[in-house]
Short mmCIF file of C-alpha atoms in Angstrom, two decimals:
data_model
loop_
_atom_site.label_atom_id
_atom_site.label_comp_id
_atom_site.label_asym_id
_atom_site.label_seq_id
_atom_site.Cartn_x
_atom_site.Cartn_y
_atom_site.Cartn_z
CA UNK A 20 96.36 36.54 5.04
CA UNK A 21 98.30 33.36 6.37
CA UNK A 22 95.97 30.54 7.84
CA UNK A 23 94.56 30.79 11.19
CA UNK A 24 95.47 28.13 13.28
CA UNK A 25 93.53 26.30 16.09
CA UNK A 26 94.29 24.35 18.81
CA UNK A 27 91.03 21.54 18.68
CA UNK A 28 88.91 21.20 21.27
CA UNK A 29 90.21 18.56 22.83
CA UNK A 30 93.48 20.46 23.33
CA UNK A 31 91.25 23.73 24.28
CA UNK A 32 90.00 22.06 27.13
CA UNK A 33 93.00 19.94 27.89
CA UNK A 34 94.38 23.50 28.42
CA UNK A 35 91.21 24.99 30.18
CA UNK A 36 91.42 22.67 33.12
CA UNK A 37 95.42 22.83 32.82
CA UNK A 38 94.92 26.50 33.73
CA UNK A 39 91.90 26.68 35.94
CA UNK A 40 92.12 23.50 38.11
CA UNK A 41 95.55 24.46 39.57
CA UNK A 42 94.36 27.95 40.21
CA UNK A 43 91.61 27.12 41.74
CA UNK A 44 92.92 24.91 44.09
CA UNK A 45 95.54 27.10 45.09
CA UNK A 46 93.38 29.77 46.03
CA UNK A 47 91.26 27.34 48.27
CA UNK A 48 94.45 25.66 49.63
CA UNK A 49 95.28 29.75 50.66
CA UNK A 50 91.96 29.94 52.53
CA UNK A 51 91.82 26.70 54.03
CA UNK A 52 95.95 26.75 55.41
CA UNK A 53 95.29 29.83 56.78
CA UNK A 54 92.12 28.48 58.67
CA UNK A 55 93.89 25.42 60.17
CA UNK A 56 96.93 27.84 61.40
CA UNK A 57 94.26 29.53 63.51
CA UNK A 58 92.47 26.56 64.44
CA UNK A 59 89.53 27.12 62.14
CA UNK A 60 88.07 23.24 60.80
CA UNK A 61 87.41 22.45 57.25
CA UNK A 62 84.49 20.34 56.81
CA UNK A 63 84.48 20.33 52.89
CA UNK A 64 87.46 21.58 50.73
CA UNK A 65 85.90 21.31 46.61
CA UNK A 66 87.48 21.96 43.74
CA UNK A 67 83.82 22.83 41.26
CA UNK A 68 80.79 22.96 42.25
CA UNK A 69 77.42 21.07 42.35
CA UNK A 70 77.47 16.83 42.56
CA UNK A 71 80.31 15.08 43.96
CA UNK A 72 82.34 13.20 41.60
CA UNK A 73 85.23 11.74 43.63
CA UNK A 74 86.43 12.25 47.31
CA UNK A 75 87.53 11.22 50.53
CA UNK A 76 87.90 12.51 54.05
CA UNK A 77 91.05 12.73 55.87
CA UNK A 78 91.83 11.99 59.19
CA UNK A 79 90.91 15.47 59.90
CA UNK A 80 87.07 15.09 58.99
CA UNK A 81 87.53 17.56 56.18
CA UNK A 82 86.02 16.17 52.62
CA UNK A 83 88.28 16.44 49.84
CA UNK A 84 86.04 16.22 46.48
CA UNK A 85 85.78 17.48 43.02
CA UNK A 86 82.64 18.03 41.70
CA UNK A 87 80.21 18.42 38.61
CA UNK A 88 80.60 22.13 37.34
CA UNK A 89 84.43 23.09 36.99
CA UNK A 90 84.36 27.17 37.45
CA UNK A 91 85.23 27.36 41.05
CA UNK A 92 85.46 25.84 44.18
CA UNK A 93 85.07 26.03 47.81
CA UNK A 94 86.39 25.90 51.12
CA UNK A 95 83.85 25.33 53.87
CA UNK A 96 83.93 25.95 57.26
CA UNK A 97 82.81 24.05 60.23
CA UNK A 98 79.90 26.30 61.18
CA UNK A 99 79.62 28.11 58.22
CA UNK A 100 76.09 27.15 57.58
CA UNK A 101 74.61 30.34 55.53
CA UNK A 102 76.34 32.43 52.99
CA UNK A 103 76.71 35.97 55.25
CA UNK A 104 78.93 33.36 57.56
CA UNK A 105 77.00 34.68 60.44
CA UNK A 106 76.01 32.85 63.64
CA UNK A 107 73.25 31.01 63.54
CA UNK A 108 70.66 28.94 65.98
CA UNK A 109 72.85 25.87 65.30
CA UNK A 110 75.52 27.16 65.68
CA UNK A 111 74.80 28.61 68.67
CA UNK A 112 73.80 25.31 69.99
CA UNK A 113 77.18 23.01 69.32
CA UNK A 114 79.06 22.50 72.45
CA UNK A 115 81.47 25.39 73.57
CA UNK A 116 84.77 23.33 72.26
CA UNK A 117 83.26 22.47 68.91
CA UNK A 118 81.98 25.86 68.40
CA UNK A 119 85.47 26.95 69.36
CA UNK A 120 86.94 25.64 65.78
CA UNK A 121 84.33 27.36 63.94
CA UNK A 122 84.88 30.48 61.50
CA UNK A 123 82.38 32.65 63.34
CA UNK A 124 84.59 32.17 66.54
CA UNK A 125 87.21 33.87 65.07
CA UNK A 126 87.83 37.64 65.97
CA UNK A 127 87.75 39.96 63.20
CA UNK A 128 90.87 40.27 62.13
CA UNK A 129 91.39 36.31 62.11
CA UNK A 130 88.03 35.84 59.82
CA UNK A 131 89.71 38.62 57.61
CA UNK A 132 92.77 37.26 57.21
CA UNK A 133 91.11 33.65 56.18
CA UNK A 134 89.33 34.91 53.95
CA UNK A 135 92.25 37.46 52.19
CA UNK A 136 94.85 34.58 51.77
CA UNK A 137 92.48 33.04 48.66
CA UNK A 138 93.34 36.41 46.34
CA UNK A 139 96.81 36.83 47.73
CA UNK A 140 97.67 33.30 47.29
CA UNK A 141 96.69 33.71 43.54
CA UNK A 142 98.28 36.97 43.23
CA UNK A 143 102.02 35.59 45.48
CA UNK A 144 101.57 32.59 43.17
CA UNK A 145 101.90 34.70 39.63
CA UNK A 146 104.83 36.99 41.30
CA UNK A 147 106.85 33.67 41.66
CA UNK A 148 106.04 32.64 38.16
CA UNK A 149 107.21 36.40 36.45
CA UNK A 150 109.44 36.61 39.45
CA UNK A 151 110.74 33.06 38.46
CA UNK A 152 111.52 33.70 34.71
CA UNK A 153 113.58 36.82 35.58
CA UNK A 154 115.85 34.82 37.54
CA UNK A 155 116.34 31.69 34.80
CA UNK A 156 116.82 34.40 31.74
CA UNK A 157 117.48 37.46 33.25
CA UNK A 158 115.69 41.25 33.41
CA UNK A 159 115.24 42.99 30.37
CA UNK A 160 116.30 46.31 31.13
CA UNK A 161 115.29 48.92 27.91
CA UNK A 162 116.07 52.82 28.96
CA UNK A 163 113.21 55.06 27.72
CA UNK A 164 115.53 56.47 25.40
CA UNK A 165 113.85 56.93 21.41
CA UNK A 166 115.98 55.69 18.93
CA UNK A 167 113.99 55.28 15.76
CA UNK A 168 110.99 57.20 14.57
CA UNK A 169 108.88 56.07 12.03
CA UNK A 170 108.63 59.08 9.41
CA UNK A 171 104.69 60.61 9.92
CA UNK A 172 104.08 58.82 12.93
CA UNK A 173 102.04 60.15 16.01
CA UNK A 174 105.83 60.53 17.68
CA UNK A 175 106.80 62.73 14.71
CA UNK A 176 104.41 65.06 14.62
CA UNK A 177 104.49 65.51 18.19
CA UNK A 178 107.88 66.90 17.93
CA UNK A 179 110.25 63.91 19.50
CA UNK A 180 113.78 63.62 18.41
CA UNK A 181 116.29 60.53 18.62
CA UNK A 182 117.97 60.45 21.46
CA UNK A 183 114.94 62.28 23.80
CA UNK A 184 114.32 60.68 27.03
CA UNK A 185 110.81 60.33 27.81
CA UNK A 186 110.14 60.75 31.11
CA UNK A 187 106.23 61.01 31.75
CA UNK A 188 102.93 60.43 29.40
CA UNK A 189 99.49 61.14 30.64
CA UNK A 190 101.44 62.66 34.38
CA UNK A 191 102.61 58.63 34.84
CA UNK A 192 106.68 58.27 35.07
CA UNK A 193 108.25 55.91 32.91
CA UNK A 194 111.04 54.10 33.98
CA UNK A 195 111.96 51.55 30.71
CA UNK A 196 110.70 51.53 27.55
CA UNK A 197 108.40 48.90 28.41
CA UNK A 198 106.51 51.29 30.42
CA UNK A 199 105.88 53.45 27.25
CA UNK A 200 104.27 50.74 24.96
CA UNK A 201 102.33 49.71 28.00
CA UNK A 202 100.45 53.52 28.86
CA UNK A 203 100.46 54.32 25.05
CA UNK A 204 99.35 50.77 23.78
CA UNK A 205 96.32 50.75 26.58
CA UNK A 206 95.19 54.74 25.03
CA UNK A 207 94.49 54.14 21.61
CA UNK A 208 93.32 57.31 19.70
CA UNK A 209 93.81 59.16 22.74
CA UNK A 210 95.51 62.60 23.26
CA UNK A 211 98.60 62.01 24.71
CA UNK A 212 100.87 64.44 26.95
CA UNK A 213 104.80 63.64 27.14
CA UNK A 214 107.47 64.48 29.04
CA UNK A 215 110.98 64.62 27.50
CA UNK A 216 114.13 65.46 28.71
CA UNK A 217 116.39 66.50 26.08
CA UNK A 218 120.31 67.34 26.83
CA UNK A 219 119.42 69.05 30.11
CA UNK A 220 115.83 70.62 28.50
CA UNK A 221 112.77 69.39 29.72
CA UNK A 222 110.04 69.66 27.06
CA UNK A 223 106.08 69.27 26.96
CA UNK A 224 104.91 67.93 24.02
CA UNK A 225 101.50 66.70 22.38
CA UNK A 226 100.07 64.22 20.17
CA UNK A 227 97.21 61.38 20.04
CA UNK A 228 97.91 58.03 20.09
CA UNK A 229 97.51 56.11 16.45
CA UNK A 230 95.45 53.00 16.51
CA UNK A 231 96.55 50.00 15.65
CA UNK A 232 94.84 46.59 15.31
CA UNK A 233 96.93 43.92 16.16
CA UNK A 234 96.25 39.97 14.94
CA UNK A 235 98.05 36.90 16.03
CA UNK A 236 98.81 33.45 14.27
CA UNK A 237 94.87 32.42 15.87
CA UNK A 238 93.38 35.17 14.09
CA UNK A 239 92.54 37.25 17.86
CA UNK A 240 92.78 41.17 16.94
CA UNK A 241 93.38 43.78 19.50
CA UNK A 242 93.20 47.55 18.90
CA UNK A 243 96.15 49.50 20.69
CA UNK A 244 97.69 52.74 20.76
CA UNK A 245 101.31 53.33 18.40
CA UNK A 246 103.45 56.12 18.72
CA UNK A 247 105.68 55.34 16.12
CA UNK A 248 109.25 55.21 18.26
CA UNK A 249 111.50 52.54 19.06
CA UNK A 250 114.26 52.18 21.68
CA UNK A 251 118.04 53.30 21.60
CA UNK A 252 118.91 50.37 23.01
CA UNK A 253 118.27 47.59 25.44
CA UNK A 254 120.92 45.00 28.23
CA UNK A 255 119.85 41.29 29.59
CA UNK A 256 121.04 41.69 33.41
CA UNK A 257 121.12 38.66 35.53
CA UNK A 258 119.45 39.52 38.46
CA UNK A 259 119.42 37.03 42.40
CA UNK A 260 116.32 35.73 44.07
CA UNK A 261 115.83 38.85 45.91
CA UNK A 262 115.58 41.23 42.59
CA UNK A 263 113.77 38.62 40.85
CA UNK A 264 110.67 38.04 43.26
CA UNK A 265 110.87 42.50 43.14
CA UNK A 266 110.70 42.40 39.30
CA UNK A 267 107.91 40.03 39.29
CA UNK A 268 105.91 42.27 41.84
CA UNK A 269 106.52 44.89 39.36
CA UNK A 270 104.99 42.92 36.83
CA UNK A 271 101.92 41.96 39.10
CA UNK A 272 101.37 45.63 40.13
CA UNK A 273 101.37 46.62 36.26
CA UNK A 274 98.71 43.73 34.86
CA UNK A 275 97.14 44.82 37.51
CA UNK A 276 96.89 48.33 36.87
CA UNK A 277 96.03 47.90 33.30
CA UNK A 278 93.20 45.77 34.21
CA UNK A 279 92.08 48.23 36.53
CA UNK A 280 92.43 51.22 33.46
CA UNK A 281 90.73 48.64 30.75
CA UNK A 282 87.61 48.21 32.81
CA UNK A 283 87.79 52.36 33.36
CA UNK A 284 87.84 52.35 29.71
CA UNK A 285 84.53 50.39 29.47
CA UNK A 286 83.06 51.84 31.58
CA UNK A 287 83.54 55.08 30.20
CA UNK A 288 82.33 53.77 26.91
CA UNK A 289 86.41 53.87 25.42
CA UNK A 290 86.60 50.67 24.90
CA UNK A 291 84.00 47.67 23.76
CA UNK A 292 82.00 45.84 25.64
CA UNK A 293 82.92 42.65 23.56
CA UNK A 294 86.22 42.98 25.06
CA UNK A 295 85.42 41.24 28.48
CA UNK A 296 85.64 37.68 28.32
CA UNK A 297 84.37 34.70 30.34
CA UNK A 298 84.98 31.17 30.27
CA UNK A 299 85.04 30.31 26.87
CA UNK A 300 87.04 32.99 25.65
CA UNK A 301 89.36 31.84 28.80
CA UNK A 302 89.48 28.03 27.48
CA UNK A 303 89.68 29.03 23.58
CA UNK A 304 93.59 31.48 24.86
CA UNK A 305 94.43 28.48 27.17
CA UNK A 306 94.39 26.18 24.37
CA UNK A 307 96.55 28.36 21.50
CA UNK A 308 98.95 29.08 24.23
CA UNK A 309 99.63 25.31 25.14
CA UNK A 310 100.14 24.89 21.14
CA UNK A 311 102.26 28.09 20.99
CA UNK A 312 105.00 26.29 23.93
CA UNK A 313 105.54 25.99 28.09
CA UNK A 314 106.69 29.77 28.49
CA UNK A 315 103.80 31.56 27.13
CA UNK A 316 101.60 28.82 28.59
CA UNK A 317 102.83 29.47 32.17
CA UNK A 318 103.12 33.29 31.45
CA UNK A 319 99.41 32.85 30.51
CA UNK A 320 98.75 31.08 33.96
CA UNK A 321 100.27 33.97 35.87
CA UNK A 322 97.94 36.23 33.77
CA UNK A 323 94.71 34.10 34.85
CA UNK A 324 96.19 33.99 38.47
CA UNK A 325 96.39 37.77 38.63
CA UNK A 326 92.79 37.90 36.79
CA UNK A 327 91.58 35.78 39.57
CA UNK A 328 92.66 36.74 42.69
CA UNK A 329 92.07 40.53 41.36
CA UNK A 330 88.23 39.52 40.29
CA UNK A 331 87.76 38.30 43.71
CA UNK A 332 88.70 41.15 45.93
CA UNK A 333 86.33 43.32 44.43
CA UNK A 334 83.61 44.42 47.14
CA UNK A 335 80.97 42.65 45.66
CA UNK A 336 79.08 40.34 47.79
CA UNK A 337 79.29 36.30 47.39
CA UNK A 338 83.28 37.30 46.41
CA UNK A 339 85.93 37.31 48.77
CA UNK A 340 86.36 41.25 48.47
CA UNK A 341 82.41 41.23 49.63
CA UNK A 342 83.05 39.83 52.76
CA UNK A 343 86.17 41.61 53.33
CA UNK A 344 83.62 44.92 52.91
CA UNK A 345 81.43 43.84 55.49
CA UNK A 346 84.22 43.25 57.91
CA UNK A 347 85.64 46.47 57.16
CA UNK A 348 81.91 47.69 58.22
CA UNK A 349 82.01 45.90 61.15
CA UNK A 350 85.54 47.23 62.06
CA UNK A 351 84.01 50.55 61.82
CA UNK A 352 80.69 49.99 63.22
CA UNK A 353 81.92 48.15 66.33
CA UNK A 354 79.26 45.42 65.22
CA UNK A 355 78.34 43.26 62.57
CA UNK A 356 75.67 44.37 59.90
CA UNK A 357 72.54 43.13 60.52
CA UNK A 358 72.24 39.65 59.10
CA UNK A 359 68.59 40.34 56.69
CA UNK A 360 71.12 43.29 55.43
CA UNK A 361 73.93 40.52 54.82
CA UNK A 362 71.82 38.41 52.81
CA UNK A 363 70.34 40.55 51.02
CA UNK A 364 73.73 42.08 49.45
CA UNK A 365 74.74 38.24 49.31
CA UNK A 366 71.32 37.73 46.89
CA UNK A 367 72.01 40.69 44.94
CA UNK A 368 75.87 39.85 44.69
CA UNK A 369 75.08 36.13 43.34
CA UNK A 370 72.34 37.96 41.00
CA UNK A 371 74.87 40.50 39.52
CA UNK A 372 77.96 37.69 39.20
CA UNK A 373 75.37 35.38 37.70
CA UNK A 374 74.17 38.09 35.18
CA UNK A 375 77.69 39.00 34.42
CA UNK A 376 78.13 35.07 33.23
CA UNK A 377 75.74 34.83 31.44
CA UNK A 378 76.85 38.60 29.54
CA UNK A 379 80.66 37.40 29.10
CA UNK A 380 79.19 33.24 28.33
CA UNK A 381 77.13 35.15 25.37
CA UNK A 382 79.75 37.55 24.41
CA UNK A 383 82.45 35.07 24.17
CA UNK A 384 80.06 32.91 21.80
CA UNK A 385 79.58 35.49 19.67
CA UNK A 386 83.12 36.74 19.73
CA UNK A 387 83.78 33.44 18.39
CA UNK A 388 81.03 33.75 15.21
CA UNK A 389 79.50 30.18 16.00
CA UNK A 390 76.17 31.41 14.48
CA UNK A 391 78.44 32.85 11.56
CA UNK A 392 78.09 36.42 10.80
#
């Protein structure tokens, strides 16, 4: 087995705030521009949280600061004084102009938007990056077509023949090649059902996925289904802006979806537990992809950015998807919920998130064997 390589931890956390402190502040700068176009003051715009380690104030009164603990940040409000944003008594009591520029002010829809543009911002902000390396080298275009077959593989039992289109595994249509090592590589040791059109005869076939562990020059392994194929043939086409910033949607919509199917998978007891990953296990990829060059460090950056602004619009409560429930609520109810209700959730959110770090902090330490074993 060749050496393992490792990026030091200097460089690891060179790379960690590389990835995370750009991110970050781009999904508070998508919150906060939003809120100024519709007239909403900032009074504190932070990239961390906890003690203030540098800052200033602009001329608008907003204060710009990083602080202590580097996981996050914040945009807040001018009247956002508890964490269910509701109206309070002190609120209620600033003058009708000042209250005016405050988030609560805002109709619904307004407060909604505000608080979507953080995950879209991350999520427009890795479409540009895939969307941008289409356009500088071109889209990869590989027709689902089979033209080798490893002799024994999961592909040959199943029947497939050089030269068979596949059109659709597990019901899900496949439109390039790509598509196939995706759905089959996310199934490992899972029965698989493909479509193939062969000639003009459309055939059903069978098989399970073959599992296949994976390892990189770091040492990380990664189990993943194999069928055993490869493709017929493949074209680099130079594509304009417009077909770019499409192809790197595609891309979005398909990390997505496999991070949506992975945490299925967990859930369902498919795949490990040990496979989620927090901080550390965030810092320790940052740092072997600055070693391994730019392109897979700023492919790795879109990844994070999709990660993030994904993570954040799930309807949990203290995340931006949280709020966005409650509004939906309120859209339906005609009111707000009740604001003991809000804060509640909002405790039990912060509980559950905090709980979750401190899972993912422990698995990613003993992912990384720094007790041995």
């Amino acid at each position: 087995m060749p050496p393992i390589e490792s990026p030091g931890i200097l460089t690891t956390l060179l790379a960690f705030v590389l990835v995370l402190g750009p991110l970050v502040f781009i999904h508070e700068l998508g919150h906060y521009l939003v809120g100024r176009w519709f007239g909403v003051k900032a009074d504190v715009f932070s990239i961390g949280f906890g003690k203030e380690l540098a800052g200033w104030t602009d001329k608008r009164g907003t204060r710009w600061k990083l602080s202590a603990l580097p996981l996050g940040g914040y945009v807040q409000f001018a009247g956002d004084m508890n964490p269910a944003s509701q109206p309070s008594p002190e609120w209620l009591s600033l003058p009708a102009e000042e209250r005016n520029r405050t988030f609560q002010a805002k109709p619904l829809w307004q407060r909604s938007l505000i608080v979507l543009a953080g995950p879209v911002t991350n999520l427009v902000f890795a479409v540009l990056i895939l969307g941008g390396f289409t356009l500088a080298y071109g889209k990869v275009v590989v027709p689902p077509v089979v033209g080798e077959i490893q002799a024994g593989s999961a592909a040959d039992r199943a029947g497939i023949k050089i030269g068979d289109r596949i059109v659709a595994i597990r019901g899900h249509e496949m439109d390039s090649f790509l598509d196939v090592r995706l759905e089959v590589g996310q199934n490992p040791g899972e029965p698989l059902d493909i479509v193939v059109l062969r000639g003009e005869q459309r055939l059903n076939l069978a098989t399970s996925a073959s599992v296949k562990i994976e390892s990189d020059r770091f040492g990380n392994t990664q189990k993943i289904g194999f069928l055993g194929i490869g493709p017929k043939s493949f074209e680099i086409v130079r594509v304009g802006p417009i077909d770019a910033a499409v192809d790197g949607v595609r891309q979005t919509g398909s990390i997505i979806s496999m991070m949506v199917n992975g945490i299925g998978q967990i859930i369902s007891g498919k795949r490990e537990v040990k496979e989620l990953g927090g901080p550390i296990k965030i810092a320790k990829y940052s740092g072997e992809q600055l070693v391994s060059g730019w392109q897979p460090f700023v492919t790795f950056v879109a990844l994070i950015s999709i990660n993030l602004g994904f993570i954040n619009l799930l309807p949990i409560p203290v995340l931006d998807g949280g709020h966005l429930a409650f509004y939906a609520a309120e859209a339906i109810r005609r009111k707000p919920v009740g604001q003991r209700g809000q804060e509640w959730a909002f405790r039990t959110g912060l509980a559950l998130v905090m709980a979750l770090m401190l899972f993912v902090t422990i698995n990613d330490v003993a992912s990384l064997k720094v007790f041995g074993g």
